[in-house]
Short mmCIF file of C-alpha atoms in Angstrom, two decimals:
data_model
loop_
_atom_site.label_atom_id
_atom_site.label_comp_id
_atom_site.label_asym_id
_atom_site.label_seq_id
_atom_site.Cartn_x
_atom_site.Cartn_y
_atom_site.Cartn_z
CA UNK F 1 -7.37 0.79 22.49
CA UNK F 2 -7.35 -3.00 22.76
CA UNK F 3 -3.99 -4.74 22.19
CA UNK F 4 -3.76 -7.28 19.36
CA UNK F 5 -1.27 -10.11 18.83
CA UNK F 6 -0.16 -10.33 15.21
CA UNK F 7 1.80 -12.60 12.89
CA UNK F 8 4.03 -11.51 10.03
CA UNK F 9 3.89 -14.09 7.25
CA UNK F 10 6.82 -13.66 4.89
CA UNK F 11 8.89 -12.07 7.65
CA UNK F 12 12.33 -12.45 6.04
CA UNK F 13 11.57 -10.53 2.81
CA UNK F 14 11.93 -6.79 2.24
CA UNK F 15 8.30 -5.98 3.07
CA UNK F 16 8.30 -8.42 5.99
CA UNK F 17 11.33 -6.63 7.40
CA UNK F 18 9.53 -3.32 6.99
CA UNK F 19 6.55 -4.73 8.91
CA UNK F 20 8.89 -5.68 11.74
CA UNK F 21 10.48 -2.23 11.88
CA UNK F 22 7.07 -0.54 11.86
CA UNK F 23 5.45 -2.80 14.44
CA UNK F 24 8.32 -2.69 16.92
CA UNK F 25 6.80 -0.72 19.81
CA UNK F 26 3.50 -0.19 17.95
CA UNK F 27 0.89 1.06 20.48
CA UNK F 28 -1.83 -1.41 19.39
CA UNK F 29 -0.10 -4.36 17.70
CA UNK F 30 2.29 -6.84 19.31
CA UNK F 31 4.41 -9.15 17.13
CA UNK F 32 3.64 -12.65 18.39
CA UNK F 33 4.67 -14.83 15.42
CA UNK F 34 7.16 -14.57 12.58
CA UNK F 35 6.61 -17.01 9.74
CA UNK F 36 8.41 -17.70 6.49
CA UNK F 37 9.27 -20.52 4.10
CA UNK F 38 10.45 -23.97 5.09
CA UNK F 39 14.09 -22.99 4.58
CA UNK F 40 13.82 -20.35 7.32
CA UNK F 41 11.50 -22.24 9.67
CA UNK F 42 13.03 -23.40 12.95
CA UNK F 43 15.77 -20.79 12.90
CA UNK F 44 16.04 -17.75 15.11
CA UNK F 45 14.95 -14.74 13.10
CA UNK F 46 18.37 -13.08 13.27
CA UNK F 47 19.89 -16.21 11.73
CA UNK F 48 17.15 -16.67 9.14
CA UNK F 49 17.42 -13.11 7.82
CA UNK F 50 21.19 -12.80 8.40
CA UNK F 51 22.93 -10.29 6.16
CA UNK F 52 19.72 -9.73 4.19
CA UNK F 53 18.38 -7.31 6.82
CA UNK F 54 17.91 -4.26 4.59
CA UNK F 55 16.34 -1.69 6.94
CA UNK F 56 18.27 1.43 7.92
CA UNK F 57 17.41 0.78 11.55
CA UNK F 58 18.92 -2.13 13.49
CA UNK F 59 17.08 -5.42 13.73
CA UNK F 60 14.85 -5.05 16.84
CA UNK F 61 16.04 -7.07 19.82
CA UNK F 62 12.43 -8.05 20.54
CA UNK F 63 12.36 -10.33 17.48
CA UNK F 64 16.02 -11.29 17.04
CA UNK F 65 15.73 -14.56 18.97
CA UNK F 66 12.16 -15.34 17.94
CA UNK F 67 11.98 -18.75 16.23
CA UNK F 68 10.54 -18.54 12.74
CA UNK F 69 7.51 -20.74 12.08
CA UNK F 70 6.62 -22.43 8.79
CA UNK F 71 4.03 -20.27 7.02
CA UNK F 72 2.47 -23.26 5.27
CA UNK F 73 2.92 -26.18 7.63
CA UNK F 74 2.15 -24.29 10.86
CA UNK F 75 -0.98 -22.44 9.69
CA UNK F 76 -3.32 -23.82 12.34
CA UNK F 77 -0.92 -23.11 15.19
CA UNK F 78 -0.14 -19.61 13.90
CA UNK F 79 -3.84 -18.83 13.56
CA UNK F 80 -4.46 -19.95 17.14
CA UNK F 81 -1.78 -17.65 18.53
CA UNK F 82 -2.74 -14.32 16.95
CA UNK F 83 -5.67 -11.97 16.40
CA UNK F 84 -4.73 -11.36 12.76
CA UNK F 85 -1.76 -11.56 10.39
CA UNK F 86 0.12 -9.43 7.91
CA UNK F 87 1.07 -11.34 4.76
CA UNK F 88 3.88 -10.49 2.33
CA UNK F 89 5.02 -13.74 0.74
CA UNK F 90 6.98 -14.49 -2.42
CA UNK F 91 4.96 -17.27 -4.07
CA UNK F 92 2.94 -17.92 -7.21
CA UNK F 93 -0.39 -16.07 -7.25
CA UNK F 94 -2.55 -19.19 -7.10
CA UNK F 95 -0.51 -20.41 -4.11
CA UNK F 96 -0.91 -17.05 -2.36
CA UNK F 97 -4.67 -17.04 -2.98
CA UNK F 98 -4.96 -20.50 -1.48
CA UNK F 99 -2.70 -19.71 1.49
CA UNK F 100 -4.54 -16.52 2.42
CA UNK F 101 -7.94 -18.19 2.18
CA UNK F 102 -6.73 -21.08 4.32
CA UNK F 103 -5.69 -18.63 7.05
CA UNK F 104 -9.00 -16.79 6.77
CA UNK F 105 -10.90 -20.10 7.10
CA UNK F 106 -8.85 -20.76 10.25
CA UNK F 107 -10.47 -17.56 11.58
CA UNK F 108 -7.28 -15.51 11.18
CA UNK F 109 -7.92 -12.22 9.35
CA UNK F 110 -5.25 -11.46 6.75
CA UNK F 111 -3.90 -8.00 5.95
CA UNK F 112 -2.28 -8.72 2.60
CA UNK F 113 0.50 -6.88 0.83
CA UNK F 114 0.22 -9.35 -2.06
CA UNK F 115 -1.57 -8.82 -5.36
CA UNK F 116 -3.24 -12.24 -5.56
CA UNK F 117 -6.61 -11.19 -4.12
CA UNK F 118 -6.71 -7.58 -5.31
CA UNK F 119 -9.39 -8.39 -7.86
CA UNK F 120 -11.38 -10.90 -5.85
CA UNK F 121 -14.68 -9.02 -5.89
CA UNK F 122 -15.54 -9.46 -2.20
CA UNK F 123 -12.02 -8.66 -0.94
CA UNK F 124 -11.64 -4.96 -0.13
CA UNK F 125 -8.55 -3.20 -1.52
CA UNK F 126 -8.27 -0.27 0.83
CA UNK F 127 -6.36 3.00 0.70
CA UNK F 128 -7.62 4.15 4.12
CA UNK F 129 -8.03 7.85 3.29
CA UNK F 130 -9.92 7.08 0.08
CA UNK F 131 -12.25 4.07 0.31
CA UNK F 132 -12.59 3.00 3.93
CA UNK F 133 -16.27 2.22 3.26
CA UNK F 134 -15.19 -0.81 1.19
CA UNK F 135 -14.57 -2.60 4.51
CA UNK F 136 -18.33 -3.21 4.57
CA UNK F 137 -17.88 -5.96 1.94
CA UNK F 138 -16.09 -8.08 4.56
CA UNK F 139 -19.42 -9.40 5.84
CA UNK F 140 -20.23 -10.77 2.36
CA UNK F 141 -16.78 -12.33 2.12
CA UNK F 142 -17.16 -14.04 5.49
CA UNK F 143 -20.46 -15.56 4.33
CA UNK F 144 -18.72 -16.97 1.24
CA UNK F 145 -15.82 -18.34 3.28
CA UNK F 146 -18.09 -19.66 6.03
CA UNK F 147 -16.16 -17.81 8.74
CA UNK F 148 -17.11 -15.88 11.86
CA UNK F 149 -14.12 -13.51 11.95
CA UNK F 150 -11.71 -14.70 9.26
CA UNK F 151 -11.36 -12.57 6.12
CA UNK F 152 -8.83 -11.05 3.72
CA UNK F 153 -8.22 -7.35 3.09
CA UNK F 154 -5.53 -6.14 0.69
CA UNK F 155 -3.64 -2.95 0.05
CA UNK F 156 -3.20 -1.65 -3.48
CA UNK F 157 -0.09 -1.70 -5.63
CA UNK F 158 2.59 0.74 -4.48
CA UNK F 159 2.67 2.53 -7.86
CA UNK F 160 -0.91 3.84 -7.70
CA UNK F 161 -0.35 5.37 -4.28
CA UNK F 162 1.96 7.91 -5.85
CA UNK F 163 -0.85 9.47 -7.93
CA UNK F 164 -4.32 8.16 -7.00
CA UNK F 165 -4.33 10.04 -3.65
CA UNK F 166 -3.59 13.27 -5.52
CA UNK F 167 -6.36 12.63 -8.05
CA UNK F 168 -9.01 11.54 -5.57
CA UNK F 169 -9.97 14.97 -4.12
CA UNK F 170 -10.30 16.25 -7.72
CA UNK F 171 -12.94 13.70 -8.75
CA UNK F 172 -15.65 16.23 -7.92
CA UNK F 173 -14.55 18.14 -11.04
CA UNK F 174 -15.18 15.10 -13.25
CA UNK F 175 -11.82 13.53 -14.14
CA UNK F 176 -12.05 12.26 -17.74
CA UNK F 177 -8.57 11.10 -18.71
CA UNK F 178 -5.31 10.47 -16.89
CA UNK F 179 -1.79 9.76 -18.10
CA UNK F 180 0.59 8.65 -15.34
CA UNK F 181 4.25 7.86 -15.86
CA UNK F 182 5.76 6.35 -12.73
CA UNK F 183 9.45 6.32 -11.85
CA UNK F 184 9.79 3.50 -9.36
CA UNK F 185 12.44 2.79 -6.74
CA UNK F 186 14.42 -0.45 -6.65
CA UNK F 187 13.07 -1.39 -3.22
CA UNK F 188 9.79 -2.03 -5.04
CA UNK F 189 11.54 -5.07 -6.51
CA UNK F 190 12.82 -6.08 -3.07
CA UNK F 191 16.32 -4.91 -4.00
CA UNK F 192 19.06 -2.61 -2.76
CA UNK F 193 21.98 -1.21 -4.75
CA UNK F 194 24.17 -3.82 -3.07
CA UNK F 195 22.00 -6.68 -4.32
CA UNK F 196 21.19 -5.08 -7.70
CA UNK F 197 24.36 -3.29 -8.88
CA UNK F 198 23.05 -3.31 -12.45
CA UNK F 199 20.66 -0.52 -11.46
CA UNK F 200 23.45 1.93 -10.63
CA UNK F 201 23.54 4.57 -13.39
CA UNK F 202 20.69 2.79 -15.15
CA UNK F 203 16.98 2.98 -16.01
CA UNK F 204 14.81 0.05 -17.08
CA UNK F 205 11.65 1.00 -19.03
CA UNK F 206 9.69 -2.09 -18.03
CA UNK F 207 8.35 -3.57 -14.79
CA UNK F 208 6.45 -6.80 -15.36
CA UNK F 209 2.69 -6.43 -14.84
CA UNK F 210 3.01 -2.98 -13.34
CA UNK F 211 1.27 -0.99 -16.06
CA UNK F 212 -1.75 -3.30 -16.04
CA UNK F 213 -1.99 -2.98 -12.25
CA UNK F 214 -1.57 0.79 -12.41
CA UNK F 215 -4.42 1.18 -14.89
CA UNK F 216 -6.83 -1.37 -13.39
CA UNK F 217 -6.45 -1.06 -9.62
CA UNK F 218 -7.67 2.55 -9.33
CA UNK F 219 -10.96 1.37 -10.84
CA UNK F 220 -11.51 -0.98 -7.91
CA UNK F 221 -10.46 1.63 -5.35
CA UNK F 222 -13.01 4.02 -6.89
CA UNK F 223 -15.64 1.29 -7.28
CA UNK F 224 -18.87 0.77 -5.36
CA UNK F 225 -20.31 -2.08 -3.31
CA UNK F 226 -23.26 -3.57 -5.15
CA UNK F 227 -24.85 -6.52 -3.38
CA UNK F 228 -22.17 -8.99 -2.38
CA UNK F 229 -19.31 -7.61 -4.49
CA UNK F 230 -17.31 -4.51 -5.33
CA UNK F 231 -18.07 -3.30 -8.86
CA UNK F 232 -15.21 -1.41 -10.51
CA UNK F 233 -15.61 2.19 -11.61
CA UNK F 234 -15.65 2.77 -15.37
CA UNK F 235 -14.13 6.25 -15.36
CA UNK F 236 -11.73 7.92 -15.73
CA UNK F 237 -9.67 6.46 -18.53
CA UNK F 238 -6.13 5.83 -17.27
CA UNK F 239 -3.00 4.95 -19.23
CA UNK F 240 0.39 4.45 -17.60
CA UNK F 241 4.05 3.78 -18.21
CA UNK F 242 6.18 2.39 -15.38
CA UNK F 243 9.96 2.72 -15.27
CA UNK F 244 12.49 1.38 -12.78
CA UNK F 245 14.96 4.11 -11.79
CA UNK F 246 18.14 4.20 -9.67
CA UNK F 247 16.43 5.43 -6.48
CA UNK F 248 16.49 3.42 -3.24
CA UNK F 249 12.99 4.34 -2.00
CA UNK F 250 10.15 6.47 -3.30
CA UNK F 251 7.89 6.19 -6.35
CA UNK F 252 7.40 9.40 -8.32
CA UNK F 253 4.61 9.98 -10.85
CA UNK F 254 4.33 12.52 -13.66
CA UNK F 255 0.59 12.99 -14.10
CA UNK F 256 -1.49 14.59 -16.86
CA UNK F 257 -5.24 15.04 -16.38
CA UNK F 258 -8.34 16.28 -18.24
CA UNK F 259 -11.55 17.35 -16.48
CA UNK F 260 -15.19 17.69 -17.43
CA UNK F 261 -15.34 20.89 -15.37
CA UNK F 262 -11.85 22.35 -15.32
CA UNK F 263 -10.99 23.76 -11.88
CA UNK F 264 -8.58 26.61 -11.28
CA UNK F 265 -5.09 26.01 -9.96
CA UNK F 266 -6.11 27.55 -6.64
CA UNK F 267 -9.14 25.24 -6.42
CA UNK F 268 -6.91 22.21 -6.98
CA UNK F 269 -4.41 23.31 -4.34
CA UNK F 270 -7.23 23.99 -1.87
CA UNK F 271 -8.70 20.54 -2.54
CA UNK F 272 -5.36 18.95 -1.73
CA UNK F 273 -4.74 21.07 1.35
CA UNK F 274 -8.16 20.49 2.87
CA UNK F 275 -8.53 16.80 2.10
CA UNK F 276 -8.49 14.23 4.88
CA UNK F 277 -10.03 10.82 5.43
CA UNK F 278 -11.01 8.30 8.06
CA UNK F 279 -7.43 7.82 9.41
CA UNK F 280 -7.18 11.52 10.25
CA UNK F 281 -10.68 11.64 11.75
CA UNK F 282 -9.98 8.55 13.86
CA UNK F 283 -6.45 9.75 14.72
CA UNK F 284 -4.96 6.37 13.87
CA UNK F 285 -1.37 5.87 15.11
CA UNK F 286 0.22 5.63 11.64
CA UNK F 287 -1.92 8.29 9.96
CA UNK F 288 -0.18 11.42 8.65
CA UNK F 289 -1.69 14.58 10.05
CA UNK F 290 -1.56 16.18 6.58
CA UNK F 291 -2.21 13.48 3.97
CA UNK F 292 -1.48 15.55 0.83
CA UNK F 293 1.32 18.12 0.86
CA UNK F 294 1.90 20.61 -1.95
CA UNK F 295 5.37 22.10 -2.54
CA UNK F 296 5.57 25.45 -4.32
CA UNK F 297 9.28 25.02 -5.21
CA UNK F 298 9.93 24.12 -8.86
CA UNK F 299 12.32 21.31 -7.90
CA UNK F 300 10.04 19.46 -5.45
CA UNK F 301 9.01 16.87 -4.52
CA UNK F 302 12.28 14.96 -4.53
CA UNK F 303 12.53 11.33 -3.47
CA UNK F 304 15.58 11.86 -1.28
CA UNK F 305 14.15 14.93 0.47
CA UNK F 306 10.45 14.18 0.71
CA UNK F 307 9.76 10.42 0.76
CA UNK F 308 9.99 10.26 4.59
CA UNK F 309 7.49 13.07 5.18
CA UNK F 310 5.33 12.21 8.22
CA UNK F 311 7.05 8.89 8.72
CA UNK F 312 6.80 8.06 5.02
CA UNK F 313 2.99 8.04 5.19
CA UNK F 314 2.24 11.40 3.54
CA UNK F 315 2.00 12.06 -0.21
CA UNK F 316 4.00 14.94 -1.69
CA UNK F 317 2.84 16.91 -4.74
CA UNK F 318 4.41 19.67 -6.83
CA UNK F 319 4.80 21.35 -10.21
CA UNK F 320 1.07 21.85 -10.85
CA UNK F 321 0.63 23.80 -14.06
CA UNK F 322 -1.52 24.02 -17.18
CA UNK F 323 -0.58 21.79 -20.10
CA UNK F 324 -0.74 22.32 -23.86
CA UNK F 325 -2.53 19.00 -24.49
CA UNK F 326 -4.20 18.17 -21.15
CA UNK F 327 -5.85 20.55 -18.70
CA UNK F 328 -3.13 20.18 -16.06
CA UNK F 329 0.02 18.28 -15.18
CA UNK F 330 1.76 17.73 -11.86
CA UNK F 331 4.28 15.50 -10.10
CA UNK F 332 3.56 13.42 -7.00
CA UNK F 333 5.58 11.13 -4.74
CA UNK F 334 5.00 8.49 -2.09
CA UNK F 335 7.29 6.18 -0.14
CA UNK F 336 6.76 2.81 -1.81
CA UNK F 337 7.63 0.51 1.11
CA UNK F 338 5.95 2.68 3.75
CA UNK F 339 2.78 4.32 2.38
CA UNK F 340 2.89 1.98 -0.62
CA UNK F 341 3.50 -1.33 1.14
CA UNK F 342 3.94 -2.26 4.79
CA UNK F 343 2.95 1.13 6.19
CA UNK F 344 -0.23 1.17 4.12
CA UNK F 345 -1.11 -2.32 5.37
CA UNK F 346 -0.47 -1.29 9.00
CA UNK F 347 -2.70 1.77 8.54
CA UNK F 348 -5.38 -0.44 6.97
CA UNK F 349 -5.14 -2.77 9.98
CA UNK F 350 -5.46 0.19 12.35
CA UNK F 351 -8.55 1.31 10.46
CA UNK F 352 -10.15 -2.13 10.66
CA UNK F 353 -9.19 -2.46 14.34
CA UNK F 354 -10.84 0.89 15.09
CA UNK F 355 -13.96 -0.32 13.24
CA UNK F 356 -14.04 -3.55 15.28
CA UNK F 357 -13.29 -6.06 12.54
CA UNK F 358 -10.79 -8.02 14.66
CA UNK F 359 -13.07 -8.36 17.68
#
């Protein structure tokens, strides 16, 4: 496979750090540029991130002395140095939209972890095992932007990746209604227990904007390309509640579902076991061999035990049973900063690289 030079924009934040840890020694992608805000620009990365390095692994020596560039002021230079960029910045949405489009117009494709462009109708929001065909909209986006190779692709919110992958293979049975209650780790807020001691022995029943994202984003993932835009699906009906819980990593969902054609428990388990997508077919470097994993034990999946399954890129499911109000209920889990954030963006980039979108 061809080697690609990449930039990480927003390199000092939690997701930026995760990008660095994932891309260190990546077989296809070489970190060429680290970029962040003006306050970090000009510093060596080890000095810019300092004590805020939150990964369990040590800061890679390959980037420690790399001088951080200014994500806004150095756009043209950054774009000239790399084949594409990962973006995970902490800015206002309108500023992020503008920044990402400016990079794209400089012919630098953007793999975005941000939410700003998730509902731009010609920007694909890709969960690689589910809707890889949405990459085809990139040609329409490039026409709008007036670019030859510059475009934006985004990954979905981390919360929906705890339950949408489990629901997707069951769509053939006609999913009518879904209730999903998500119990979300503190790393989703860019925090650790050291930086957010208020979360120890606590639960907060509100995460700003999360329920709206969790109900709306699956509709785009399950949508269809019509002309020069992605048109959202209209079914199933989804309602969610999202709670912040005292867990370091791993978003868990309690899911209730009704079907038009109710499958058996064995049919559901077989659908999960036998499901795979483009990443598995293409044998992408970050792809889990088994995307969906069902646990028969009553007390699984557990965040502490199961979030790192297959490098944190697999989805764990358990406790499937009939319900007294809905047809079925189950619990599912994904690692929010791996599958749900940086890892999902890296897998999306691998998918687009394999399809030739960076060439």
